[in-house]
XYZ file of C-alpha atoms in Angstrom:
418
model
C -4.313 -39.704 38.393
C -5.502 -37.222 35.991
C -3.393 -34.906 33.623
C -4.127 -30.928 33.437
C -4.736 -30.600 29.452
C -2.622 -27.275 28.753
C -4.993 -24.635 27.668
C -2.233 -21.900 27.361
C -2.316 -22.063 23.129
C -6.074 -21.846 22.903
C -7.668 -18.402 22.359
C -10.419 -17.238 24.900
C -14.198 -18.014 22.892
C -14.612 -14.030 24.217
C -11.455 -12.751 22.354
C -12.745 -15.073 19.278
C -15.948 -13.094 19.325
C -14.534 -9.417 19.870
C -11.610 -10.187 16.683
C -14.660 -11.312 14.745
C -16.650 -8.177 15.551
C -12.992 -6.089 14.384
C -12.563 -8.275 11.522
C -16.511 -7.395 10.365
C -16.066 -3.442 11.029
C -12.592 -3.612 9.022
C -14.136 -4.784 5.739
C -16.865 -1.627 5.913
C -14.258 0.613 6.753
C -11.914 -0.863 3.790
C -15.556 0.065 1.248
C -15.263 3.368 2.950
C -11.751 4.267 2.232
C -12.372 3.743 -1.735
C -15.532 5.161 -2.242
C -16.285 8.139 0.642
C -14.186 11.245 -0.932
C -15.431 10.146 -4.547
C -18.471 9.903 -3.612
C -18.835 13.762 -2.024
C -16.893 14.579 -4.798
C -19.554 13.889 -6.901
C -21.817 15.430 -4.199
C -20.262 18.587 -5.171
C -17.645 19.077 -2.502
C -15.110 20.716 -2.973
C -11.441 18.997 -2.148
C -10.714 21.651 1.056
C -14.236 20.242 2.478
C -13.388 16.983 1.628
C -9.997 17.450 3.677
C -11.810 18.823 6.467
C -14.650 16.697 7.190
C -11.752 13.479 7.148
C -9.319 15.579 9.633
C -11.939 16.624 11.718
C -13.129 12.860 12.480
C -9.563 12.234 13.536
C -9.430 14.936 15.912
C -12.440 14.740 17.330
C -11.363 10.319 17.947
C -7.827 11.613 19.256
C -9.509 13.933 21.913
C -12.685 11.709 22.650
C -10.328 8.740 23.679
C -8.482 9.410 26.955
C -12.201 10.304 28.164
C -13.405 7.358 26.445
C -10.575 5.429 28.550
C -10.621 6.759 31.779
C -14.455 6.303 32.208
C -14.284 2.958 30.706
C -11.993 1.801 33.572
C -14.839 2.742 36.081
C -17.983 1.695 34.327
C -16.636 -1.344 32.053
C -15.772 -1.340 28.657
C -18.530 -3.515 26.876
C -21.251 -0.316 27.075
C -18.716 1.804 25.164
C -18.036 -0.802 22.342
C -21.732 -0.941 21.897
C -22.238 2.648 21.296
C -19.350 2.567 19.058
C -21.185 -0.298 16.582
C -25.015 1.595 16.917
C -23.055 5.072 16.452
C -21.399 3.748 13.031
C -24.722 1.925 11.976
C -26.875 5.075 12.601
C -24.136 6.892 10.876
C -24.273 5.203 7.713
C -27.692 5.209 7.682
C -27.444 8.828 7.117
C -25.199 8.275 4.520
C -28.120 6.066 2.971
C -30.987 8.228 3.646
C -29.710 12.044 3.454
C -27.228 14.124 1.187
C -27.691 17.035 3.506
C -24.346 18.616 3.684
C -24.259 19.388 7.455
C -25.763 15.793 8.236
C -22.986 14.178 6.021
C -20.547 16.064 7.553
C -21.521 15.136 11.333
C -22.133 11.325 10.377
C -18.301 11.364 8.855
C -16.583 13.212 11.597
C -17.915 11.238 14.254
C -17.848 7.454 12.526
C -14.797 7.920 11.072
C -15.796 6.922 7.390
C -13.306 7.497 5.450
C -9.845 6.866 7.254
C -7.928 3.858 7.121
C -7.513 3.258 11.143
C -7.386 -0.593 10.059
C -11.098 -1.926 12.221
C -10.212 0.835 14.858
C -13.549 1.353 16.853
C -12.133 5.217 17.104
C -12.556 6.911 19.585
C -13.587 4.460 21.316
C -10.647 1.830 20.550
C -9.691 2.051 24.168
C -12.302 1.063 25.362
C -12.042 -2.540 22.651
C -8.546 -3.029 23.633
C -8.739 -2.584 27.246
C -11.691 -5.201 27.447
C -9.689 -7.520 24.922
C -6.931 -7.498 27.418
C -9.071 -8.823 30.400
C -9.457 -11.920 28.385
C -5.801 -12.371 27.722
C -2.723 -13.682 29.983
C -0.216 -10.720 29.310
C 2.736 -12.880 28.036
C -0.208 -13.993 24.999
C -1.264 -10.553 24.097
C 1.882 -9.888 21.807
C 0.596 -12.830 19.451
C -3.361 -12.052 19.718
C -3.001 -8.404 19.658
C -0.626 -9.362 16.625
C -3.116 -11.317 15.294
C -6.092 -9.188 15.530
C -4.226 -6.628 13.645
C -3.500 -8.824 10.873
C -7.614 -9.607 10.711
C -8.340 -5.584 10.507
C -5.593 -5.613 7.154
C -7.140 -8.464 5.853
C -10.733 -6.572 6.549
C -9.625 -3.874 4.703
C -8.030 -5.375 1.871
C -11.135 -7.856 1.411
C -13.690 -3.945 1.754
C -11.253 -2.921 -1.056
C -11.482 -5.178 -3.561
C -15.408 -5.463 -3.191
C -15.602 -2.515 -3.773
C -13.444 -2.313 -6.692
C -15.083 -5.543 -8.369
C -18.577 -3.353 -8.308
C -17.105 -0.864 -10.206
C -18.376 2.447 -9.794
C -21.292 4.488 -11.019
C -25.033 2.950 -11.239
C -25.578 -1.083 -10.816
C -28.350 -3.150 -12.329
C -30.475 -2.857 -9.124
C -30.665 1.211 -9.375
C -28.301 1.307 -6.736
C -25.201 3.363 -6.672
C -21.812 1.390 -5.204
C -21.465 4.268 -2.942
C -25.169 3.464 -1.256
C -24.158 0.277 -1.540
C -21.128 0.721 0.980
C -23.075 2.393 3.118
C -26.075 -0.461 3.003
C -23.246 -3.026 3.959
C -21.463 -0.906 6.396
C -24.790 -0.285 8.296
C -25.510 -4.317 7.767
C -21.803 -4.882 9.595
C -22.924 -2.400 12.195
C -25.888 -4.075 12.856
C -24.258 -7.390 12.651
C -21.282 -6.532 15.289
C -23.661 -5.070 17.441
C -25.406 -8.411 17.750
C -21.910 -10.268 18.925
C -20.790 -7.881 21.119
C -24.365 -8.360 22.913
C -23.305 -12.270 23.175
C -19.483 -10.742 24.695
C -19.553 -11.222 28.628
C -18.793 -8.468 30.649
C -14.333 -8.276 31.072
C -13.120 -9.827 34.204
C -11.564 -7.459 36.480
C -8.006 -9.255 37.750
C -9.580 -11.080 40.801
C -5.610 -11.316 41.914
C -5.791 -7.577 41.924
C -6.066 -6.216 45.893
C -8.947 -4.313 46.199
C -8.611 -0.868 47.072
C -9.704 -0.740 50.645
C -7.336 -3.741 51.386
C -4.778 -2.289 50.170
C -2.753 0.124 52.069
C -2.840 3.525 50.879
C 1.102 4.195 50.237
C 1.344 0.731 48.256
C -1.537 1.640 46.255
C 0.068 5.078 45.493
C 3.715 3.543 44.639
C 2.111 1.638 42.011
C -0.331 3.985 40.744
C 3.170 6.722 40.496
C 5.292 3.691 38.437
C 2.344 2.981 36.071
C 2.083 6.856 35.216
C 5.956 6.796 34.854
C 6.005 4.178 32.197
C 2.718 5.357 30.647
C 4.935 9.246 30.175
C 7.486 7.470 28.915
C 5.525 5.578 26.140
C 4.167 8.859 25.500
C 6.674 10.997 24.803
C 8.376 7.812 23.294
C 5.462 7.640 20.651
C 5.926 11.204 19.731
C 8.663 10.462 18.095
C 6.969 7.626 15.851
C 4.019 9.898 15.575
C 5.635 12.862 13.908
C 7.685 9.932 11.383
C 4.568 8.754 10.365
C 3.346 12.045 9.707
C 6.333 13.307 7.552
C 5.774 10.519 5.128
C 2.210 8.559 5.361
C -0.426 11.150 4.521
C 1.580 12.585 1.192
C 2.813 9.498 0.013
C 0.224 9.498 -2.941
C 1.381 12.949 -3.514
C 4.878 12.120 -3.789
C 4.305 9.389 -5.774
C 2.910 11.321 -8.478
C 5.091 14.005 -8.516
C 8.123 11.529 -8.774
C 7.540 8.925 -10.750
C 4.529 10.844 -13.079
C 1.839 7.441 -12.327
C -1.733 7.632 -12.071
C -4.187 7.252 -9.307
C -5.008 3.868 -10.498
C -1.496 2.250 -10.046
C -1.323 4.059 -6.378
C -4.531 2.632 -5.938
C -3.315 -0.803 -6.760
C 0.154 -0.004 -4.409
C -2.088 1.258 -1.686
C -4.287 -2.339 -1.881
C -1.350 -4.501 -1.836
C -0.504 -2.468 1.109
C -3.640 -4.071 3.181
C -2.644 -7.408 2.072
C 1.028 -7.150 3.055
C 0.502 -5.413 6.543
C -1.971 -8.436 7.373
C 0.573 -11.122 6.523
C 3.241 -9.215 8.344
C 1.253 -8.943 11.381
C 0.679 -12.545 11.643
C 4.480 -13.132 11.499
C 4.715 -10.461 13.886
C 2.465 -12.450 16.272
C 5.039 -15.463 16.128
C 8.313 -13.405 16.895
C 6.525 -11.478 19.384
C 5.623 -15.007 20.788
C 9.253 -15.910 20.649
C 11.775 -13.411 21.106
C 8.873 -10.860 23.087
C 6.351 -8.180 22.510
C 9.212 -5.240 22.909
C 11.962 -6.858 20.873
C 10.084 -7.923 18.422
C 8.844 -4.362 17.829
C 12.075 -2.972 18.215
C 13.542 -6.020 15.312
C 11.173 -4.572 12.373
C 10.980 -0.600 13.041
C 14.784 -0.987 12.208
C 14.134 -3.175 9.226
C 11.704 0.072 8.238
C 14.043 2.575 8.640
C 16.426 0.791 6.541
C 13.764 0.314 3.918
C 12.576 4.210 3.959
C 15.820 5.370 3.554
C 16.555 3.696 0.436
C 13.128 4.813 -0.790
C 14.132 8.244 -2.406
C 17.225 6.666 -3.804
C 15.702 4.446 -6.438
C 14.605 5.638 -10.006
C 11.969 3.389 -10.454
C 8.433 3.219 -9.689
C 8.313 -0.740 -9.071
C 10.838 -0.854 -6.837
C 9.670 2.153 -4.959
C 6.463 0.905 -4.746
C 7.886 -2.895 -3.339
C 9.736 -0.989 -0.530
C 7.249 0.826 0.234
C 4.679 -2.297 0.622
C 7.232 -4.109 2.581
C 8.525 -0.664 4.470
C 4.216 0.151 6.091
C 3.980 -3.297 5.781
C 6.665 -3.688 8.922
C 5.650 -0.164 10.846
C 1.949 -1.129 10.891
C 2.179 -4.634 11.020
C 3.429 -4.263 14.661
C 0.932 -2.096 15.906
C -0.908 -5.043 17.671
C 2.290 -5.512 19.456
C 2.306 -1.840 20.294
C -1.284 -2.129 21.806
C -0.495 -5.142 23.650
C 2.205 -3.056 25.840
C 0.433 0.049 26.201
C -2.547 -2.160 28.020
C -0.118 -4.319 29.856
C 1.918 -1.137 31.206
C -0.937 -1.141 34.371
C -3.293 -3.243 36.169
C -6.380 -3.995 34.252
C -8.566 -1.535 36.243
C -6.302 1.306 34.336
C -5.758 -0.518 31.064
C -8.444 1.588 29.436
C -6.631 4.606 30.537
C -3.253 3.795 29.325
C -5.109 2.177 26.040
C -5.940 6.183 25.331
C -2.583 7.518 26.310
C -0.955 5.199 24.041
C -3.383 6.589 21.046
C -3.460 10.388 22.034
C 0.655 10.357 21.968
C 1.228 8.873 18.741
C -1.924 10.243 16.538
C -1.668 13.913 17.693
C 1.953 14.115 16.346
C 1.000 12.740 12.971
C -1.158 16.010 12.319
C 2.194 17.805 12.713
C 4.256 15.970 10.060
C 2.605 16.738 6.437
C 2.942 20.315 7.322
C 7.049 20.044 7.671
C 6.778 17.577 4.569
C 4.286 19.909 2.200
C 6.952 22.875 3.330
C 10.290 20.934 2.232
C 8.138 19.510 -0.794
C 7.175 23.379 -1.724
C 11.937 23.979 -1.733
C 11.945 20.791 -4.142
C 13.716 18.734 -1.345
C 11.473 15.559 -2.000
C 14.333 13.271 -0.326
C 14.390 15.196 2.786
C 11.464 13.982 4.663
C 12.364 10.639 4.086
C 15.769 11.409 6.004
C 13.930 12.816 8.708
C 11.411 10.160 8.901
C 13.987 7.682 9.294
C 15.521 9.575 12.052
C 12.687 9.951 14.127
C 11.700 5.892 13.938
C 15.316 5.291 14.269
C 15.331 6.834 17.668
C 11.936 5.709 18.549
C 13.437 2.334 18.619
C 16.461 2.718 20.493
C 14.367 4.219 22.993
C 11.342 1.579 22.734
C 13.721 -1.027 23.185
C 15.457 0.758 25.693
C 12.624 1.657 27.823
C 10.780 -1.332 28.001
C 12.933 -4.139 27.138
C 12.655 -5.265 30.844
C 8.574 -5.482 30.128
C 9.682 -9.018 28.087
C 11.836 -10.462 31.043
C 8.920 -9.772 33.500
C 6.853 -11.721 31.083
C 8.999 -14.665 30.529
C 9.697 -14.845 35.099
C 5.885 -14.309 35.572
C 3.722 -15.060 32.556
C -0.006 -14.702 34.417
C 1.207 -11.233 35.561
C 0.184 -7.952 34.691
């Protein structure tokens, strides 16, 4: 009599090969973060073109995704994900080749060089996630989505710290270390590009009825309950996304004007940062193994909010800066938990779709929160935002937990469901 070996522990050789291609992209974009608004600083730009040029590559990936989603679900996700590596390598090969102002400008807005999105192939990370899912039993993509968030942190940290060990201005070679990011982030390019050629196309649920088998009125109750819980994230993440907002983006700022440091021990905060938000989202991936993808979210946001409220309390600058690691640590650390929901909220013909929702919903809001912040900053009420912040993610996970909670039980009764 023979013995079925238990395969559920193992990780698909396809999702090996896609957290590989997000771990590769994560260390260019971790080079990028350091060295991009130096380096068109010393191009000559000035700080309000620098600021422009990095917001407009966010808005243009917030408003490029749900498009990027919804067509994905129809044509298949791997053509997308391909685009997205050639796109970045022909972008930095601008970077290497031109200092043209307008060419710069378009190669940084539509790459993405330059923001910390953590190996986010924005805007077309819907398309990625989706296709990750169809490799992945939904009761395992708390831990892998967990896990592959902790490899983009780790990507980052390890982009960082090359590029700080070059030091900047000219090297021995003639080469700057700001052509030099942009020579390995087109070699990383090139080099995902290759592996996501080797990544079969996803497998659409074969459990799934097809459409013409299925009768018309079943096939529009389930279609109306995933758009219900997809609303619900949505307007769920809007309160996370205008928390974030509030605090993340003028951190630096408020750093300085608090405690008096330099750019070089924010720096060195920031760094630790990467490191600590990779660690945290592999312990993520074991309590979301454990206790569930939902709870386990729900478990550290409150930890955070604890965390950011004592923030503006303390006096000093170490201790700030410790709470702070451990605080974005926690938030971001369970964003791979986050994703792992959003695409297991519908069948996986539609996960692309509610991949994009997910991001639109919580990125959008963040534009709104430095404005309220540099406002209350401009009264002298530096405490204030923190307060707020810590409101907002408060209620985000009463309501997370209270909105999907049941998503973990349905797990646990039918793990091969999605």
């Amino acid at each position: 009599m023979l013995v079925k070996e238990d395969h559920t522990d193992r990780i698909h050789p396809e999702v090996k090969k896609l957290m590989l291609v997000n771990l590769i992209r994560s260390i260019g974009q971790g080079m990028m973060v350091v060295v991009l608004a130096l380096y068109l600083d010393d191009l000559g730009w000035s700080s309000v073109k620098i600021g422009t040029v990095l917001a407009a590559g966010g808005l243009l990936g917030v408003f490029l995704a749900p498009f990027v989603g919804i067509f994905s679900d129809r044509v298949g996700r791997k053509p997308f994900v391909l685009v997205s590596e050639l796109s970045t390598a022909g972008c930095a090969l601008i970077g290497i080749l031109s200092i043209n102002p307008f060419l710069l400008f378009i190669a940084i807005a539509f790459s993405g060089f330059g923001k910390a999105d953590a190996g986010s192939a924005s805007p077309f990370a819907p398309a990625e996630q989706a296709w990750l899912a169809s490799f992945i039993k939904p009761s395992e993509r708390g831990k892998i989505y967990s896990l592959n968030n902790a490899l983009s942190f780790f990507g980052m940290a390890t982009g960082a710290m090359l590029v700080g060990t070059m030091g900047f201005g000219n090297l021995s070679l003639g080469i700057s270390v700001y052509h030099l990011a942009f020579c390995s982030t087109f070699a990383f390019s090139i080099a995902t590009t290759a592996i996501v050629l080797t990544v079969s196309r996803e497998p659409f649920n074969r459990k799934e009825k097809p459409m013409e088998k299925m009768a018309e009125n079943e096939e529009m109750k389930i279609t109306k309950e995933e758009n219900t819980a997809i609303l619900k994230l949505a307007g769920i993440n809007v309160l996370n996304g205008i928390a974030i907002g509030l605090t993340g983006p003028m951190m630096a700022y408020w750093f300085s004007v608090k405690f008096g440091v330099s750019s070089a021990q924010i720096g060195s905060t920031l760094a630790l940062t990467f490191f600590a938000t990779g660690i945290i989202s592999m312990f993520q991936a074991r309590i979301s193994h454990k206790y569930g993808t939902v709870q386990s979210i729900v478990m550290v946001r409150f930890v955070a909010c604890l965390l950011l409220i004592l923030m503006p309390l303390l006096s000093s600058y170490a201790l700030v800066s410790i709470l702070y690691i451990l605080r974005t640590a926690l938030n971001r650390g369970s964003q791979g938990a986050g994703q792992a929901l959003s695409v297991s909220l519908t069948r996986g013909k539609r996960s692309g779709f509610a991949s994009s929702i997910n991001l639109l919903s919580t990125r959008l809001p963040i534009s709104i929160g430095p404005y309220i912040t540099g406002y209350l900053f401009g009264l002298g009420a530096l405490a204030l935002p923190f307060y707020l912040a810590a409101g907002l993610q408060g209620s985000f996970a009463y309501f997370y937990g209270k909105a999907f909670r049941a998503y973990d039980t349905k797990m646990k009764l039918n793990p091969s469901s999605g």
